XYZ file of C-alpha atoms in Angstrom:
455
model
C 17.742 -2.832 74.134
C 18.638 -6.072 74.935
C 21.511 -6.985 77.710
C 24.435 -9.386 76.076
C 25.036 -10.660 78.973
C 23.449 -14.026 80.288
C 22.217 -15.374 83.479
C 23.922 -17.740 85.537
C 22.303 -20.154 87.933
C 25.135 -19.707 91.405
C 22.558 -22.865 92.402
C 25.008 -26.189 92.325
C 23.778 -28.297 89.290
C 23.335 -32.262 89.399
C 25.120 -33.778 86.961
C 24.839 -37.614 87.708
C 22.763 -38.236 84.550
C 25.359 -36.487 82.851
C 27.809 -37.945 84.145
C 26.267 -41.950 83.616
C 25.001 -40.778 79.833
C 28.186 -42.031 78.190
C 28.191 -45.485 79.996
C 24.378 -45.906 78.847
C 25.368 -44.730 75.229
C 27.410 -47.856 75.308
C 26.018 -50.167 77.367
C 22.453 -49.907 75.795
C 23.935 -50.095 72.487
C 26.182 -53.537 73.341
C 22.656 -54.972 75.408
C 20.668 -54.649 72.663
C 23.433 -56.420 70.007
C 23.929 -59.065 72.718
C 20.613 -59.822 73.192
C 19.491 -59.989 69.575
C 22.867 -62.431 69.180
C 21.702 -64.635 71.818
C 18.014 -65.442 70.737
C 18.790 -65.583 67.032
C 21.569 -68.280 67.178
C 21.606 -70.964 66.128
C 17.909 -71.774 66.387
C 15.812 -68.520 65.511
C 18.069 -67.131 62.873
C 15.673 -65.325 61.678
C 16.005 -62.625 64.582
C 19.228 -61.608 63.101
C 18.457 -58.659 61.097
C 16.917 -57.464 64.284
C 20.583 -56.249 64.600
C 20.610 -54.339 60.995
C 17.169 -52.778 61.840
C 18.435 -51.452 65.277
C 21.109 -49.551 63.470
C 19.495 -46.365 62.235
C 17.036 -46.463 65.306
C 20.488 -46.260 67.575
C 22.404 -44.347 65.121
C 20.773 -41.029 66.578
C 21.606 -41.924 70.102
C 24.964 -41.381 69.882
C 27.873 -42.061 66.888
C 29.534 -44.984 68.609
C 25.900 -46.811 68.947
C 26.523 -48.937 65.229
C 29.597 -50.127 66.703
C 28.520 -50.768 70.201
C 25.686 -52.644 68.960
C 27.328 -54.803 66.209
C 30.344 -55.554 69.027
C 27.649 -56.730 71.608
C 25.875 -58.579 68.658
C 28.591 -60.600 67.608
C 30.447 -61.124 70.714
C 27.540 -63.299 71.598
C 26.987 -64.988 68.588
C 30.819 -65.986 68.525
C 31.760 -66.688 71.738
C 31.948 -70.760 71.186
C 35.297 -69.737 69.819
C 36.676 -69.850 73.286
C 36.648 -73.687 73.674
C 37.097 -74.716 70.455
C 40.155 -73.003 70.129
C 41.161 -74.086 73.644
C 40.083 -77.434 72.068
C 41.750 -77.116 68.376
C 45.555 -75.491 70.203
C 45.374 -77.249 73.303
C 48.960 -75.626 74.379
C 47.195 -72.247 74.116
C 44.574 -72.646 76.996
C 41.304 -70.603 77.202
C 43.673 -66.899 76.494
C 44.182 -67.911 72.697
C 40.563 -68.308 72.315
C 39.619 -65.624 73.834
C 42.097 -63.131 72.248
C 40.226 -64.870 69.057
C 36.571 -64.382 70.380
C 37.330 -60.726 71.195
C 39.217 -58.997 68.977
C 37.691 -61.098 65.416
C 34.438 -59.387 66.931
C 36.259 -56.136 67.302
C 37.226 -56.349 63.899
C 33.514 -57.075 62.820
C 32.233 -54.461 64.617
C 34.942 -51.288 63.460
C 33.399 -51.031 60.002
C 30.042 -49.730 62.310
C 32.024 -46.992 63.237
C 31.517 -45.044 59.397
C 27.658 -46.141 59.759
C 26.851 -42.612 60.965
C 28.981 -40.532 58.308
C 27.699 -42.545 55.540
C 24.166 -42.144 56.583
C 24.813 -38.121 57.126
C 26.007 -38.262 53.638
C 23.396 -40.028 51.508
C 20.345 -38.479 53.683
C 21.645 -34.753 53.359
C 24.259 -32.744 51.500
C 25.508 -35.963 49.624
C 23.259 -38.050 46.935
C 20.273 -37.795 48.346
C 20.655 -34.127 48.750
C 18.232 -33.798 51.520
C 14.990 -35.116 50.280
C 12.201 -36.861 52.147
C 13.594 -39.890 51.442
C 17.013 -39.559 52.601
C 16.496 -40.578 55.750
C 16.148 -43.992 54.296
C 18.263 -43.503 51.586
C 21.106 -42.778 53.937
C 19.984 -45.560 56.813
C 19.923 -48.712 53.993
C 23.057 -47.192 52.295
C 24.772 -47.402 55.217
C 23.948 -50.587 56.361
C 24.608 -52.241 52.924
C 27.970 -50.756 53.191
C 29.146 -51.313 56.579
C 27.762 -54.823 56.882
C 29.407 -55.830 53.666
C 32.705 -55.008 55.196
C 32.286 -56.444 58.224
C 31.126 -60.052 56.975
C 31.009 -59.954 53.605
C 33.674 -58.929 51.354
C 37.260 -60.056 51.407
C 39.312 -59.495 53.881
C 37.038 -59.377 56.775
C 34.554 -61.916 54.639
C 37.104 -64.756 54.988
C 36.503 -64.640 59.031
C 32.972 -63.179 59.032
C 30.162 -65.355 60.604
C 27.278 -65.048 61.624
C 26.323 -62.412 59.481
C 23.032 -60.912 60.519
C 21.965 -60.835 56.525
C 21.755 -64.955 56.885
C 18.934 -64.512 58.645
C 17.217 -62.384 55.408
C 18.349 -64.827 53.029
C 17.004 -68.032 54.532
C 13.840 -66.457 53.370
C 14.957 -65.810 50.288
C 15.119 -62.573 47.830
C 11.942 -61.496 49.534
C 12.620 -61.707 52.712
C 16.376 -59.228 51.671
C 13.995 -56.760 50.375
C 11.558 -56.786 53.097
C 14.893 -55.955 55.797
C 15.832 -53.278 53.408
C 12.345 -51.906 53.063
C 12.471 -51.647 57.277
C 15.874 -50.142 57.364
C 14.790 -47.881 54.722
C 11.705 -47.338 56.857
C 13.546 -46.879 60.282
C 15.634 -44.846 58.597
C 13.398 -42.369 57.489
C 11.424 -42.073 61.069
C 14.628 -40.838 61.857
C 13.989 -37.681 60.581
C 12.761 -34.804 63.104
C 8.972 -32.941 62.768
C 7.361 -36.375 61.066
C 3.323 -36.432 62.003
C 2.361 -39.053 64.382
C 0.459 -41.007 61.844
C 3.945 -41.145 59.544
C 5.474 -43.030 62.323
C 3.092 -45.129 63.229
C 2.886 -46.286 59.599
C 6.605 -46.995 59.467
C 6.479 -48.690 62.851
C 3.819 -50.396 60.886
C 6.270 -51.327 58.271
C 8.833 -52.814 60.630
C 6.707 -54.964 62.482
C 5.139 -56.441 59.305
C 8.272 -57.090 57.978
C 9.391 -58.998 60.607
C 6.562 -60.716 61.002
C 7.025 -61.690 57.323
C 10.372 -62.782 57.664
C 9.066 -65.226 61.333
C 6.855 -66.810 59.374
C 8.822 -67.475 56.140
C 11.746 -69.326 57.557
C 11.120 -72.951 58.666
C 14.068 -72.492 61.516
C 11.845 -74.259 64.333
C 10.121 -76.948 62.027
C 13.356 -79.326 63.300
C 13.034 -78.545 66.725
C 9.090 -78.233 67.265
C 7.414 -80.212 64.045
C 3.586 -78.583 64.621
C 5.036 -75.296 63.464
C 5.710 -76.779 60.120
C 2.569 -74.766 58.745
C 3.310 -71.766 60.514
C 6.828 -71.844 59.466
C 6.911 -71.844 56.113
C 7.771 -74.604 53.863
C 10.238 -77.080 54.943
C 13.374 -77.567 52.562
C 13.572 -80.030 49.389
C 14.500 -83.600 50.765
C 17.803 -85.130 49.358
C 17.226 -86.610 45.764
C 16.424 -90.739 46.498
C 19.428 -92.741 46.588
C 22.082 -89.688 48.076
C 23.066 -90.474 51.543
C 25.628 -88.669 53.755
C 27.750 -90.790 56.108
C 28.295 -89.091 59.994
C 30.814 -90.628 61.709
C 32.082 -89.881 65.394
C 35.766 -90.587 64.735
C 37.153 -87.495 66.457
C 40.202 -86.201 65.839
C 42.827 -87.859 63.564
C 46.319 -86.989 64.896
C 48.518 -88.733 62.361
C 48.516 -90.118 58.487
C 48.159 -93.452 60.582
C 44.860 -92.426 62.534
C 44.029 -91.542 58.586
C 44.754 -94.808 57.158
C 42.388 -96.476 59.823
C 40.073 -94.258 59.484
C 39.971 -95.021 55.639
C 40.068 -99.150 56.018
C 36.750 -98.551 58.884
C 34.890 -96.532 55.590
C 36.343 -98.370 52.089
C 34.419 -100.915 53.101
C 30.830 -99.263 54.779
C 30.889 -97.043 51.363
C 31.156 -99.929 49.181
C 28.559 -101.844 50.693
C 26.007 -98.995 50.339
C 27.041 -98.763 46.795
C 26.137 -102.638 46.905
C 22.815 -101.624 48.325
C 21.824 -99.187 45.786
C 22.638 -95.830 46.737
C 23.542 -93.713 44.154
C 25.825 -90.863 46.096
C 27.885 -91.045 48.893
C 28.972 -87.748 50.947
C 31.598 -88.406 53.229
C 33.130 -85.830 56.003
C 35.645 -83.030 55.412
C 39.444 -84.219 56.189
C 38.731 -87.941 57.001
C 41.007 -89.389 54.311
C 43.822 -87.287 55.127
C 46.445 -86.755 52.963
C 45.365 -87.785 49.363
C 48.592 -90.124 48.702
C 49.478 -93.762 47.097
C 48.824 -95.275 49.998
C 45.413 -93.682 50.357
C 44.142 -94.100 47.263
C 44.963 -98.169 47.531
C 42.750 -98.232 49.986
C 40.123 -96.918 48.251
C 41.082 -98.809 44.708
C 38.060 -101.352 45.675
C 35.558 -98.203 45.296
C 37.359 -96.742 42.515
C 36.550 -99.800 40.841
C 32.915 -100.249 41.205
C 32.349 -96.789 40.133
C 34.327 -97.510 36.914
C 31.810 -101.034 36.275
C 28.805 -98.626 38.045
C 28.865 -95.499 36.258
C 25.802 -94.199 37.927
C 26.875 -93.916 41.335
C 29.418 -91.344 42.963
C 31.120 -91.392 45.763
C 32.591 -87.986 47.483
C 35.614 -88.012 49.953
C 37.005 -85.211 52.693
C 40.901 -85.622 51.872
C 43.834 -83.031 52.053
C 45.118 -82.813 48.413
C 49.042 -81.844 48.319
C 49.249 -79.029 45.381
C 52.402 -80.616 44.544
C 55.061 -83.497 45.168
C 55.651 -84.579 48.343
C 58.657 -85.019 49.971
C 60.131 -87.569 53.598
C 59.375 -85.609 56.642
C 60.685 -88.270 59.075
C 58.685 -91.459 59.200
C 55.863 -89.391 56.709
C 55.527 -87.883 53.330
C 54.526 -84.101 53.594
C 53.523 -81.972 50.170
C 56.612 -79.560 49.467
C 53.665 -76.706 49.300
C 50.590 -77.549 51.136
C 47.088 -78.660 50.509
C 44.095 -77.971 49.274
C 41.031 -78.435 51.436
C 38.782 -80.898 48.761
C 36.510 -83.220 48.039
C 37.200 -86.233 46.133
C 34.691 -86.906 43.898
C 35.146 -90.658 42.870
C 32.869 -91.481 39.755
C 33.250 -93.494 36.411
C 36.184 -95.060 38.089
C 38.378 -91.009 37.625
C 39.156 -89.254 40.682
C 38.497 -85.399 40.153
C 39.549 -83.091 42.845
C 36.846 -80.677 43.993
C 39.024 -77.672 46.373
C 37.469 -75.468 48.287
C 38.133 -71.612 48.720
C 38.221 -70.284 51.925
C 39.947 -72.434 54.999
C 40.230 -71.729 58.266
C 41.759 -69.170 58.890
C 45.179 -69.811 61.522
C 44.240 -73.939 61.818
C 44.154 -74.629 58.303
C 45.549 -71.608 56.678
C 48.616 -70.020 57.916
C 51.224 -68.430 55.001
C 53.634 -68.596 57.607
C 54.049 -71.937 57.602
C 53.623 -72.906 53.966
C 53.963 -76.572 53.574
C 51.660 -77.489 56.253
C 49.092 -74.957 55.210
C 46.002 -75.095 53.458
C 45.530 -73.138 49.765
C 43.820 -69.565 50.121
C 41.734 -68.599 46.966
C 38.634 -66.790 47.827
C 38.616 -64.681 44.418
C 39.232 -68.326 42.547
C 37.337 -68.061 39.133
C 36.884 -72.021 39.508
C 33.136 -72.204 41.541
C 32.267 -74.482 43.927
C 30.009 -76.407 41.616
C 30.271 -80.094 39.780
C 27.670 -82.244 37.824
C 26.960 -85.363 39.579
C 24.086 -87.643 38.391
C 22.874 -85.451 35.965
C 22.148 -82.251 38.467
C 23.947 -78.914 38.719
C 25.039 -79.587 42.763
C 27.341 -76.700 44.769
C 29.319 -76.973 47.795
C 30.349 -75.595 51.074
C 33.166 -77.795 52.905
C 33.079 -77.136 56.692
C 34.015 -73.313 57.604
C 32.762 -72.143 54.450
C 29.121 -72.485 55.636
C 29.257 -70.551 58.040
C 29.573 -66.989 55.658
C 28.591 -65.523 53.024
C 31.225 -64.758 50.154
C 32.146 -68.412 49.246
C 27.746 -69.327 49.334
C 27.208 -65.987 47.300
C 29.512 -67.039 44.799
C 26.919 -69.963 44.470
C 23.972 -68.221 43.536
C 25.200 -67.303 39.709
C 25.614 -71.167 38.828
C 21.616 -72.413 39.272
C 22.628 -75.268 41.918
C 20.019 -77.873 42.170
C 21.475 -79.819 45.209
C 23.894 -78.358 48.169
C 26.444 -80.491 49.704
C 27.990 -79.535 53.016
C 30.691 -82.033 54.570
C 32.240 -80.773 57.829
C 34.592 -81.898 60.298
C 33.416 -80.546 63.738
C 35.497 -82.520 66.447
C 37.297 -79.595 67.734
C 34.087 -77.677 68.499
C 32.476 -80.577 70.200
C 30.213 -79.073 73.387
C 29.962 -75.140 71.424
C 27.408 -73.959 69.261
C 29.451 -73.772 66.260
C 28.311 -76.924 65.102
C 24.611 -75.641 65.187
C 25.195 -71.960 63.543
C 27.064 -74.495 60.918
C 24.142 -76.494 60.246
C 21.543 -73.341 60.654
C 23.791 -71.240 58.159
C 24.054 -74.315 55.413
C 19.953 -74.703 55.541
C 19.617 -70.687 55.531
C 21.709 -71.052 52.126
C 19.478 -73.393 50.899
C 16.806 -72.184 51.501
C 17.772 -69.146 49.499
C 18.951 -71.100 46.343
C 15.758 -73.472 46.947
C 17.919 -76.665 47.437
C 17.885 -79.739 49.487
C 21.323 -79.772 52.103
C 22.991 -83.022 52.251
C 24.847 -83.618 55.182
C 28.381 -85.544 56.425
C 29.804 -83.888 59.881
C 32.644 -85.810 61.430
C 32.531 -85.254 65.216
């Protein structure tokens, strides 16, 4: 007859490992995520999908591991917000920047708290029904759902920059499929009682996946030209006669400063048109409020395009949504602005608005008269026809995001325009991240990208 009592040791037990285990369960994933973020952005973004591939690996350690991993990743990739915010809001000091940095990283990571439960559902008693593919299917489903909520779909999608999917996007649809294959393999590998050959096969698939991603994306081509052949094909060049004008005007603080900028730039643009350039792109918001006085400064350019229908100018401006009303010595719109490109072509002006301006600094609905319109679900695509080509555009902040760029995919664009105004981000890695993101989307679409940046 077996005894129902259990033998208990009376010797002291060393529980130091037990006490330190919770710390390591949180710290190790966070440090790994931070390491991936630091290595990937902005000069090797093909490494960013490593964060996604680590999710099924670390998920087995702790249910908090996916959250900690992505929290560390976003803390490492978005730290430029601290300095950038303090420049844009000089009276706030560093505290507002630290708040934006930490709270946005927390917001991006929160959806991953659901990762273990989604993976378990699709792997076990849920749709996968416990099949052999359940581990891989659960990992892929959990990764897609949580990452989409975190950095792709609104509402978080309107602030979700440095998405780890951008490294896969840069390699085109093949890069995305290979990343999904790697996630599936590691999720399948996570299942218990797998033979060593199966584990080696899964590891080989993942390594092969990363190797292909690294060679598919020419992220290092500009920095090390000799690597062009190793890192894949460079982006197509812009059409002949298409130019982007970079400026160093800094922060334009008043309507008068915008007038001065227009008076300086309009003759230069006219000279470029005289020289035969077909398309001239200028940075975001450089003309300031698009009012009758501003239009008068650009009237020689407008008249030139009327006489030369094959030439086009795209000018960044703040376009009032409705009529203006007096405000001190200036005019301000009654209902806010559009952050837009004004296309000057054939003597006409066409407003090309963005969908997502920068939250807080440009979009602030609590003060609508000075706010820019937010329209993430606009049915009007950010496309236009120029010189017989279908052209897509992403204005400044939109270049960092997934959602506006995905909206361009069905329209078969042939050129991508990327105007920006980065005066507030000088001395941070934000402009480089923005440029890498825009190039990633250009590589995904297989089109040239034309930049015009004010610093």
